[in-house]
Coordinates of N, CA and C in Angstrom, one line a residue:
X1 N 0.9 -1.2 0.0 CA 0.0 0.0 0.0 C 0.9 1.2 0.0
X2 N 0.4 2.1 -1.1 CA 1.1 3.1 -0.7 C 0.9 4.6 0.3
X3 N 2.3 4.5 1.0 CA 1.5 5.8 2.0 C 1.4 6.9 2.0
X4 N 0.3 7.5 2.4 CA 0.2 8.8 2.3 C 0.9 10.0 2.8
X5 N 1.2 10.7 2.0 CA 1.7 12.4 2.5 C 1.2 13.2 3.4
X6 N 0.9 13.4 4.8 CA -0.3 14.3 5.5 C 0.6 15.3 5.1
X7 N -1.1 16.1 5.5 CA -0.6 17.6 4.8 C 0.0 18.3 6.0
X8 N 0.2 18.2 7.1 CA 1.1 18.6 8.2 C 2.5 18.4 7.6
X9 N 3.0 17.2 6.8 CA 4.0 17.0 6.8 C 4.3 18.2 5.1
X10 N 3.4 18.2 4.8 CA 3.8 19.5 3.2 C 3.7 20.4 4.0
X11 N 3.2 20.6 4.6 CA 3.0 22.2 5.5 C 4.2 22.5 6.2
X12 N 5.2 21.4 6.8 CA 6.2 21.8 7.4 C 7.2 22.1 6.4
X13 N 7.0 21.3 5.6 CA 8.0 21.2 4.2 C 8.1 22.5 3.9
X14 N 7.1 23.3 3.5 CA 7.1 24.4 2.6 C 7.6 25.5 4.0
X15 N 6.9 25.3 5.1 CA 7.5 26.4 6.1 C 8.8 26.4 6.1
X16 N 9.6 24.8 6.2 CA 11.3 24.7 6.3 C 12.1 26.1 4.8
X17 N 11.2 25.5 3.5 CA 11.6 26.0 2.5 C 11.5 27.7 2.7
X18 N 10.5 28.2 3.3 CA 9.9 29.2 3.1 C 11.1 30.3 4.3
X19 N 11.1 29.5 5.3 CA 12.4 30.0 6.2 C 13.9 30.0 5.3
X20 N 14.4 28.8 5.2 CA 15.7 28.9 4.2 C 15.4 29.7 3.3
X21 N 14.8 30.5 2.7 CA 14.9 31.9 1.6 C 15.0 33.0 2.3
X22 N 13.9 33.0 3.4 CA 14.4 34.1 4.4 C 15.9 34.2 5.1
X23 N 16.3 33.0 5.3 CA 17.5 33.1 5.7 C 18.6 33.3 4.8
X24 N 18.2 32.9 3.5 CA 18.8 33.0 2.1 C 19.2 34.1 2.0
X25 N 18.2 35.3 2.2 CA 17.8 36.4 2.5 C 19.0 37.5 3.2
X26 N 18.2 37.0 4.1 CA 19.1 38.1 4.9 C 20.3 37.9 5.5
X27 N 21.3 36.7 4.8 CA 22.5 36.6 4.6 C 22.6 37.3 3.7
X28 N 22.2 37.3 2.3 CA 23.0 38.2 1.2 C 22.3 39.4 1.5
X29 N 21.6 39.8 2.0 CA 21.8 41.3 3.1 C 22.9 41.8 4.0
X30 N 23.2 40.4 4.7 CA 24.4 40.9 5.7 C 25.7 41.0 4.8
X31 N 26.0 40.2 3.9 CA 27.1 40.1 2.9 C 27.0 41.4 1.9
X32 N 26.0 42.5 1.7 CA 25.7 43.3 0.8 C 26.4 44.2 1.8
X33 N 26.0 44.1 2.9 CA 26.4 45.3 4.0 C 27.9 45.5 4.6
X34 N 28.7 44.0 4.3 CA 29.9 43.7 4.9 C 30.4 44.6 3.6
X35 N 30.0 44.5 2.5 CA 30.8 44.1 1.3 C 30.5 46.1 1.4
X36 N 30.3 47.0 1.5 CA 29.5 48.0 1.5 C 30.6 48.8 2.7
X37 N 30.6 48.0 3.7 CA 31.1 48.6 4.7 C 32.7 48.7 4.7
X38 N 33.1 47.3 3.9 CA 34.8 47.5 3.4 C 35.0 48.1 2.6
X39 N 34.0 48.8 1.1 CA 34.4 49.3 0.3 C 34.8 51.0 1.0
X40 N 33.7 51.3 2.2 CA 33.7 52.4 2.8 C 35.3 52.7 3.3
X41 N 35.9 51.4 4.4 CA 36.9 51.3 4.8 C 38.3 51.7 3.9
X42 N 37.9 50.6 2.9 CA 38.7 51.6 1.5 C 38.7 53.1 1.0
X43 N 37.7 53.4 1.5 CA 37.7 54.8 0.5 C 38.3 55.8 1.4
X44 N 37.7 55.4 2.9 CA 38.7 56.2 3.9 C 39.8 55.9 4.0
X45 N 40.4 55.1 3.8 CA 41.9 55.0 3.7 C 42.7 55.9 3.1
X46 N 41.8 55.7 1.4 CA 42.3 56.1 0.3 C 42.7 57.8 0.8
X47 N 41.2 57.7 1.2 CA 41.3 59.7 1.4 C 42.1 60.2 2.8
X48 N 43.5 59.3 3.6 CA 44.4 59.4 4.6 C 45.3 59.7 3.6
X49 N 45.8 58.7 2.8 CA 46.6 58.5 2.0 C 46.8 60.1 1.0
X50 N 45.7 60.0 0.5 CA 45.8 61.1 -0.3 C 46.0 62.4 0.4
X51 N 45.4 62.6 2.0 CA 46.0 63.8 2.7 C 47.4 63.8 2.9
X52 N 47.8 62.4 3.3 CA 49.0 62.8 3.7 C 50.2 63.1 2.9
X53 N 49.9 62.8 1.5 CA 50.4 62.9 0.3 C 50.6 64.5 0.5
X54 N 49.6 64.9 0.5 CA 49.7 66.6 -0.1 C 50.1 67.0 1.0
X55 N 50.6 66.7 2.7 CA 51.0 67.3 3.2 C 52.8 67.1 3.0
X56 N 53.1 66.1 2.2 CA 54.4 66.1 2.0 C 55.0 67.5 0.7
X57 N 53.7 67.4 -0.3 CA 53.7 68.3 -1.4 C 54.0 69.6 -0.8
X58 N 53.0 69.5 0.4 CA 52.9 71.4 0.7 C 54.7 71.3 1.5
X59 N 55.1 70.7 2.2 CA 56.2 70.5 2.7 C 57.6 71.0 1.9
X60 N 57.5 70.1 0.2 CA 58.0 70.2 -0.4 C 58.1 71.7 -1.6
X61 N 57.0 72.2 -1.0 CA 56.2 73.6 -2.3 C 57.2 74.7 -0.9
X62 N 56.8 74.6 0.5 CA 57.6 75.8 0.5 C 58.9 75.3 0.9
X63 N 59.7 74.7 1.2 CA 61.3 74.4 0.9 C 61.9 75.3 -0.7
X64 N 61.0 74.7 -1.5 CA 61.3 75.6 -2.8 C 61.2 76.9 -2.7
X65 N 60.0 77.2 -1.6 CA 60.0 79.0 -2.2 C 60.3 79.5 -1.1
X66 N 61.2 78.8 -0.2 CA 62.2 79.3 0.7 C 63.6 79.9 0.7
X67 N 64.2 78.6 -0.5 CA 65.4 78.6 -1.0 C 65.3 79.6 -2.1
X68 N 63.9 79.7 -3.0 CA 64.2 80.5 -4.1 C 63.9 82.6 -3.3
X69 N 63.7 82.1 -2.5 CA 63.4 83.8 -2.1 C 64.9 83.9 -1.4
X70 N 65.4 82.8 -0.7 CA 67.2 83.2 -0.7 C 68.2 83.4 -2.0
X71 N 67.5 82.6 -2.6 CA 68.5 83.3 -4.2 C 68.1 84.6 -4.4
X72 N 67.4 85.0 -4.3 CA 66.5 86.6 -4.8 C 67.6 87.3 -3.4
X73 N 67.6 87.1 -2.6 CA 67.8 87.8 -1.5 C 69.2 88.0 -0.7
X74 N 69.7 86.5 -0.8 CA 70.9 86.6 0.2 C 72.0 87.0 -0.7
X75 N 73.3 87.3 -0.2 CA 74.4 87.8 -1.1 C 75.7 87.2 -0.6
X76 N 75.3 86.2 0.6 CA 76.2 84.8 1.0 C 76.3 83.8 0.2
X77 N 77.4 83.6 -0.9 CA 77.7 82.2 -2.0 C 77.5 81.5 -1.1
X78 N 77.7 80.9 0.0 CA 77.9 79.4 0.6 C 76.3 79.8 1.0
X79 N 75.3 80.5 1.5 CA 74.0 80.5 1.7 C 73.3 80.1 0.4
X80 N 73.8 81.1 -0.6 CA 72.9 80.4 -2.0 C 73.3 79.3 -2.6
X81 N 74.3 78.7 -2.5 CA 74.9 77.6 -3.1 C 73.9 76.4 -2.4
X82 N 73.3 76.6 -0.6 CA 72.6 75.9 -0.4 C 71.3 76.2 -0.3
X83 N 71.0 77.2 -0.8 CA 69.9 77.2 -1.5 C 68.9 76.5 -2.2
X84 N 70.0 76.6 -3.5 CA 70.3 76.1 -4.9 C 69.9 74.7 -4.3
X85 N 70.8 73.9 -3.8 CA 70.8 72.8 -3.3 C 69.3 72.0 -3.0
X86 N 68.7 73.1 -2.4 CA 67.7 73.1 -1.9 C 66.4 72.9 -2.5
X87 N 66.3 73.8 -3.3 CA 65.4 73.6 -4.3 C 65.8 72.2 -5.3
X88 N 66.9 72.2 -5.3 CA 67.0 71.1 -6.5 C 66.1 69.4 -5.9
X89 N 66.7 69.6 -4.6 CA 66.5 68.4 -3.4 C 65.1 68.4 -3.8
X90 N 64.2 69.9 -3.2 CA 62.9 69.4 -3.2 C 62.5 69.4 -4.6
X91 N 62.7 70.0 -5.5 CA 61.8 69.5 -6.6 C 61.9 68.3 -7.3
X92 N 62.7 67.2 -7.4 CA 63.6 66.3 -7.8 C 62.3 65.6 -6.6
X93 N 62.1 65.7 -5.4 CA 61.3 65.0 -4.1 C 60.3 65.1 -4.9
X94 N 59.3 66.3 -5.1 CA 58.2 66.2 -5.7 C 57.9 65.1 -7.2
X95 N 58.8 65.5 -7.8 CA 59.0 64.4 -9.0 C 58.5 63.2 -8.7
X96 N 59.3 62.6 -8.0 CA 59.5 61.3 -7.6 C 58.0 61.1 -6.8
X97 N 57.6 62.0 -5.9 CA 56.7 61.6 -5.5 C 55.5 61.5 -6.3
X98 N 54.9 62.6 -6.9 CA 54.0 62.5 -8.6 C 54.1 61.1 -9.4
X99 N 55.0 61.1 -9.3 CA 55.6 59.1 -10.0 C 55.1 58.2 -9.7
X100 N 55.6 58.1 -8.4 CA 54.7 57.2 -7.4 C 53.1 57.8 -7.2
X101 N 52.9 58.3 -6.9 CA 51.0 58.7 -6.5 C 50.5 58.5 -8.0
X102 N 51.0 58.6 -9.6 CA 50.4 58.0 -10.7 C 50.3 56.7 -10.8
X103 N 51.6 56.0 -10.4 CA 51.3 54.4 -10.2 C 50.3 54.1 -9.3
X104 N 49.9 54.6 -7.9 CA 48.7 54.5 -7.3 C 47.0 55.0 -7.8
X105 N 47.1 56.0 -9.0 CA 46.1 56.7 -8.9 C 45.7 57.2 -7.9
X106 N 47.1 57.9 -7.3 CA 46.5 59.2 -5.8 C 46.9 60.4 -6.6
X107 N 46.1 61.6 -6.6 CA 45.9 62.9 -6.9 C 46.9 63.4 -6.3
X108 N 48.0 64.4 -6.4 CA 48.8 64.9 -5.7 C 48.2 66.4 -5.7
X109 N 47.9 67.0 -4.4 CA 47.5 68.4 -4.6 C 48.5 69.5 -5.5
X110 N 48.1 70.2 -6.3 CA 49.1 71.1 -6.7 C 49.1 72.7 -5.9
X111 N 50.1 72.6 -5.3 CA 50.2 74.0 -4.5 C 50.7 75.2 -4.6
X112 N 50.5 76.0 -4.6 CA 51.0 77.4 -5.3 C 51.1 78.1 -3.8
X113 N 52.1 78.5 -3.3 CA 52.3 79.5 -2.4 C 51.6 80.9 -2.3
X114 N 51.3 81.6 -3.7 CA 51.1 82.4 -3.4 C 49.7 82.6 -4.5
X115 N 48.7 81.9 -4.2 CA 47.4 81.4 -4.4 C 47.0 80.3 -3.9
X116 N 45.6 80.5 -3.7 CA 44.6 79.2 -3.0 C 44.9 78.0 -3.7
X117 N 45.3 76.8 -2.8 CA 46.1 75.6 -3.3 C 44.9 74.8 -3.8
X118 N 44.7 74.2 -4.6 CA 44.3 73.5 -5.1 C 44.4 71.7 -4.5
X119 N 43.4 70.8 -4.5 CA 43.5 69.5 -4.0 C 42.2 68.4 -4.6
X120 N 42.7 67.9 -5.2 CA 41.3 67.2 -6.1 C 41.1 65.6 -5.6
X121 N 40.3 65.0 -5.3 CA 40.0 63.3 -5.1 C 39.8 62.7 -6.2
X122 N 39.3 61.6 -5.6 CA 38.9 60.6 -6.6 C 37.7 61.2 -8.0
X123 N 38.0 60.2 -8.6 CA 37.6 60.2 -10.2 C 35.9 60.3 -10.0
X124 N 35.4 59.6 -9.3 CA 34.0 59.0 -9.3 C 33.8 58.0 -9.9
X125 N 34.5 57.1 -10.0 CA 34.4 55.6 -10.9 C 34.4 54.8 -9.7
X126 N 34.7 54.8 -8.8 CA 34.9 53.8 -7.5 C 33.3 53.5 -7.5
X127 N 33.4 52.6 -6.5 CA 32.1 52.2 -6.2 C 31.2 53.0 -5.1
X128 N 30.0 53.2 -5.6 CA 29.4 54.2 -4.3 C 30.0 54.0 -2.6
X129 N 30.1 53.1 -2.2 CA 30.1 53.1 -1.0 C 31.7 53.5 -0.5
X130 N 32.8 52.8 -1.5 CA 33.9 53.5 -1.5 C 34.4 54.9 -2.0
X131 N 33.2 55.6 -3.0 CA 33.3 56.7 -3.0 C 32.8 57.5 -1.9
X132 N 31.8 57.0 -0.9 CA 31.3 57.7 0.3 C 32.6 57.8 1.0
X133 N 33.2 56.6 1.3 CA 34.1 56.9 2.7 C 35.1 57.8 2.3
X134 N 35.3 57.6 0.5 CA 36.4 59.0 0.3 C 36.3 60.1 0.6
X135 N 34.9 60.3 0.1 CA 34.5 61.8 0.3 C 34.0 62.4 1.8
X136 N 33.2 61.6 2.3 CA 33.6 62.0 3.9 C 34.6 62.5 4.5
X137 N 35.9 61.5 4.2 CA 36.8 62.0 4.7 C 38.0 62.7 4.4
X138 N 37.7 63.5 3.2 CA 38.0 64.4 2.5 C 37.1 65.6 2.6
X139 N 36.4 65.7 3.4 CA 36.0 67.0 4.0 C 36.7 68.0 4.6
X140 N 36.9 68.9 4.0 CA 37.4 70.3 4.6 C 38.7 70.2 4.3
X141 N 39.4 68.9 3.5 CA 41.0 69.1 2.6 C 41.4 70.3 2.3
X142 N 40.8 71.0 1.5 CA 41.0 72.7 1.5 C 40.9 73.5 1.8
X143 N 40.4 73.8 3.1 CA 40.5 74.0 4.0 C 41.5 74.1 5.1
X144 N 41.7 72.4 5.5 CA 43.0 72.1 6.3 C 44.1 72.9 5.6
X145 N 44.1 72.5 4.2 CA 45.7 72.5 3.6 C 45.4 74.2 3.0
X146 N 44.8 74.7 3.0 CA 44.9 76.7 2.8 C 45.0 76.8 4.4
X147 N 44.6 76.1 5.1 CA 44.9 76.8 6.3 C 46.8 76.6 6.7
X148 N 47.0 75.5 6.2 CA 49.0 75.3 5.8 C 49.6 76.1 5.8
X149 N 48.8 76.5 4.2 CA 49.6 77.1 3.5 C 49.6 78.7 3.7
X150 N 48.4 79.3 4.9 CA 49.0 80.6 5.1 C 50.0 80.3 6.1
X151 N 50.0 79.6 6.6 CA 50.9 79.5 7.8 C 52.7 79.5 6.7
X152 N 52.5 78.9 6.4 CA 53.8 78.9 5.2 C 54.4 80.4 4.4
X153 N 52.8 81.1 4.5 CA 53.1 81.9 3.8 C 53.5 83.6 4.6
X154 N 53.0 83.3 5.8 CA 53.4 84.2 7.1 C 54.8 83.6 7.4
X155 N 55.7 82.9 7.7 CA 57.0 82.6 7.6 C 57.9 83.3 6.5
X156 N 57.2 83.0 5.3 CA 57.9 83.7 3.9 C 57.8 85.3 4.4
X157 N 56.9 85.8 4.5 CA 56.0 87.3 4.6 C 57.7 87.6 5.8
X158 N 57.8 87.0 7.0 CA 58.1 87.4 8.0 C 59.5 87.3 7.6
X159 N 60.7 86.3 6.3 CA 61.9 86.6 5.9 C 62.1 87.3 5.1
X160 N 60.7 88.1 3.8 CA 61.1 88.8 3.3 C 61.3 90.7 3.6
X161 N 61.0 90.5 5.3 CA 61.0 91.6 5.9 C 62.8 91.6 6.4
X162 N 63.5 91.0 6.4 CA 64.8 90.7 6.7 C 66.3 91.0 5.6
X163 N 66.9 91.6 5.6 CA 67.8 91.9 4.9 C 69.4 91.6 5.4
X164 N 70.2 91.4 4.0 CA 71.3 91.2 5.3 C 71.7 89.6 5.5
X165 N 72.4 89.6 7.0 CA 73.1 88.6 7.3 C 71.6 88.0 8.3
X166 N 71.0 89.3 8.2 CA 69.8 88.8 9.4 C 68.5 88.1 8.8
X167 N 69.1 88.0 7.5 CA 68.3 87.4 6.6 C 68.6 85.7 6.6
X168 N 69.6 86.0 6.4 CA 70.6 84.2 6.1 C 70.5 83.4 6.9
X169 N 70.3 84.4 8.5 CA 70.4 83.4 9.7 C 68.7 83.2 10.1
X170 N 67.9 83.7 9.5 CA 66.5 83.5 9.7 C 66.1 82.7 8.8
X171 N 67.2 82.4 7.6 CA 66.4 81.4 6.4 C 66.6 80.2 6.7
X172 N 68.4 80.1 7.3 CA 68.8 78.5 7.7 C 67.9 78.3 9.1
X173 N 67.3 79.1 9.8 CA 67.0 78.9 11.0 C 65.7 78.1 11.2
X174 N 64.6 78.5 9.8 CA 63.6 78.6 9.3 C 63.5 76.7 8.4
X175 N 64.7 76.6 7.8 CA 65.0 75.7 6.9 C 65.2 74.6 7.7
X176 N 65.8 74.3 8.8 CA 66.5 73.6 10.5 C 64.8 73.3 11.2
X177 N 64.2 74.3 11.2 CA 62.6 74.1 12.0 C 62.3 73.2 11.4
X178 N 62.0 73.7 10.0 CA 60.8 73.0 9.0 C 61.6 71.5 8.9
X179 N 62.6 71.0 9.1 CA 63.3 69.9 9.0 C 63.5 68.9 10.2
X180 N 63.1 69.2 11.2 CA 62.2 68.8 12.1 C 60.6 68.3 12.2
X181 N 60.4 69.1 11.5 CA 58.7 69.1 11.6 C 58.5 68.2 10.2
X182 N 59.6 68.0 9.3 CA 59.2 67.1 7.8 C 59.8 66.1 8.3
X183 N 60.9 65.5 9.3 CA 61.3 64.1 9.2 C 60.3 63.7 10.7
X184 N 59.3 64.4 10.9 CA 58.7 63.9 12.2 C 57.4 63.6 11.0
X185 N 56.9 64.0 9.9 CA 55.9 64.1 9.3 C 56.2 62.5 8.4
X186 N 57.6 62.8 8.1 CA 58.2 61.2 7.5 C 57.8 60.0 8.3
X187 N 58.3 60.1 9.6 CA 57.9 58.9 10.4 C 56.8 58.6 10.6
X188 N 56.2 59.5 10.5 CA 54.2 59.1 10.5 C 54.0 58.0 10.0
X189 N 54.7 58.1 8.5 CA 54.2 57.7 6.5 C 54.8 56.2 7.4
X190 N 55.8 56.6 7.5 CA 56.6 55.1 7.7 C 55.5 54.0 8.4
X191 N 55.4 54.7 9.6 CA 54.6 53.5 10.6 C 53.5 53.5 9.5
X192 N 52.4 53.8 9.3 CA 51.0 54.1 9.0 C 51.1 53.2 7.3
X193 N 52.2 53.5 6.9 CA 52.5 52.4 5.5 C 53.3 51.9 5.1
X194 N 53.8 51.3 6.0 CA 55.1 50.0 6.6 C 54.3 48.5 5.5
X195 N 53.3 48.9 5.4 CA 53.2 47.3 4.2 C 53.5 47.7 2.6
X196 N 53.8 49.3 2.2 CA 53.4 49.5 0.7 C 55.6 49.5 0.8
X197 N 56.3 48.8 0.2 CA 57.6 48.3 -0.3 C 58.0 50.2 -0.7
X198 N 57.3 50.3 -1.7 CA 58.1 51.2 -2.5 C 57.8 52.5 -1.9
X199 N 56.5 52.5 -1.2 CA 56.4 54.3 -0.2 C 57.5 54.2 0.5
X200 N 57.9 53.0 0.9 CA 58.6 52.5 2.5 C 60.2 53.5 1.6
X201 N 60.5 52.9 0.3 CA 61.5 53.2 0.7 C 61.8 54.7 -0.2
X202 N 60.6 55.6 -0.9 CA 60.6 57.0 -0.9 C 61.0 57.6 0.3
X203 N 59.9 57.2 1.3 CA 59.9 58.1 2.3 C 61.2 57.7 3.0
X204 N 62.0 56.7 3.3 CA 63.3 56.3 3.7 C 64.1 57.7 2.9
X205 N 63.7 57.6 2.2 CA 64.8 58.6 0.9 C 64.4 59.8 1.2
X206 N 63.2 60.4 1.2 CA 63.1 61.4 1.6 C 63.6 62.1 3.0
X207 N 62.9 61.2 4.2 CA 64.0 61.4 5.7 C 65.0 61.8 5.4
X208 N 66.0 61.0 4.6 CA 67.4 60.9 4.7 C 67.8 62.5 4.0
X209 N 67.5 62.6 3.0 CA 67.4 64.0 2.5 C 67.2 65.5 3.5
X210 N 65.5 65.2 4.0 CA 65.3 66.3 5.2 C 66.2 66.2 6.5
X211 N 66.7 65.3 6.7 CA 68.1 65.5 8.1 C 69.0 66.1 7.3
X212 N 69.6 65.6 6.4 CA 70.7 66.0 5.7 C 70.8 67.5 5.1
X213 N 69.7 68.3 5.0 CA 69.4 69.5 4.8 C 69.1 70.4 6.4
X214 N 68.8 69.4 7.2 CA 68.6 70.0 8.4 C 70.0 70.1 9.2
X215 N 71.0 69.7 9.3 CA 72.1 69.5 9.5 C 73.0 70.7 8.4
X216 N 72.9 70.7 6.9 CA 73.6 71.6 6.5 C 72.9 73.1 7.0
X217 N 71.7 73.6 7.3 CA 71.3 74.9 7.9 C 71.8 75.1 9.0
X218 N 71.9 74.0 9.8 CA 72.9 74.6 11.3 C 74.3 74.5 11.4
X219 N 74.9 74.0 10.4 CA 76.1 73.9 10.3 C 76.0 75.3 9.7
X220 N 75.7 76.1 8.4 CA 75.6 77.1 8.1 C 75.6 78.0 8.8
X221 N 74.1 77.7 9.4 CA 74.1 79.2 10.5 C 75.1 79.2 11.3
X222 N 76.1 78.8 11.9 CA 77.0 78.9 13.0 C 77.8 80.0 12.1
X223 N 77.7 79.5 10.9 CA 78.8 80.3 10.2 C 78.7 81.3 9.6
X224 N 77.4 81.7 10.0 CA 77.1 83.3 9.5 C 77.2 84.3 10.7
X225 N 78.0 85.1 10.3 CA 78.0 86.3 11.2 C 78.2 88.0 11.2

């Protein structure tokens, strides 16, 4: 004889079924949300990365127009000769770093000292949720970084009021600060992107550079008098 199906037992059947889609469910809900929430994680990253990039740029933008307002200015060969130096060091830095941030697709802000700096993000091709966390936290970038760059630009303002020997000892003295405050800005990069090989060993290169210029300003200044 064959036996029969109660309908208690299709009734459970179709509830089991009817649950496994809900659960079906709202797994690829939680997986939409994971997947949503790392893209976010990515985008904030991205947008650290990209700040801290342009805080090496702005680093790099007044070094140059430090050194070049001592060529305009000083009338010490051994002051302008490190100058000269100086500018070469940082724009040769900037180079190299533009190089690297194209192989990443990171935007490098372009900074003008004496106009509102400019700082651009992502493309809009990313994926929404990794374009949210970019742009969140890339809020007020120009902002922060015009607020830098007067500070950069009140230093300049305050050597081009100086003439003289009292000039030369306020440039290396100025050059010695900021060289402190770039190999402490270096060590950040280091820790914070200790897994990317080739930032690891820019920024290695760059350090070594900012001591090495920090060291020739006070050896200098001693020697101005």
């Amino acid at each position: 004889m064959a036996r029969k199906i109660r309908g208690g037992g299709v009734a459970a059947l179709a509830a089991t079924l009817a649950f496994g889609a809900m659960t079906g469910t709202a797994l690829a809900e939680d997986a939409d949300k994971k997947v949503k929430k790392e893209q976010k994680e990515i985008g904030e990253a991205a947008a650290e990365r990209t700040l801290y990039v342009g805080k090496l740029a702005l680093f790099d933008a007044k070094q140059v127009a430090l050194g070049n307002l001592a060529l305009e200015k000083s009338q010490n060969p051994e002051v302008r000769a490190f100058a000269q130096k100086l500018v070469d060091a940082r724009r040769q830095h900037m180079s190299d770093l533009r190089t690297w941030a194209d192989a990443k697709s990171i935007e490098v802000a372009n900074i003008d000292l004496t106009s509102p700096s400019s700082a651009t993000g992502g493309s809009g091709s990313a994926p929404p949720a990794m374009q949210e966390g970019f742009d969140k936290k890339m809020e007020g970038v120009d902002e922060r970084l015009n607020k830098a760059i007067t500070e950069a630009e009140k230093d300049l303002d305050k050597l081009r009021e100086k003439e003289g020997k009292d000039f030369d000892k306020a440039f290396l003295s100025r050059v010695a600060d900021d060289g402190k405050k770039g190999q402490d800005l270096v060590k950040d990069g280091q820790k914070k992107y200790s897994s990317d090989a080739a930032f690891i060993a820019l920024l290695s290169k760059t350090r070594q550079g900012i001591q090495s210029e920090e060291t020739q300003a006070k050896d200098l200044e001693k020697l101005v008098r």
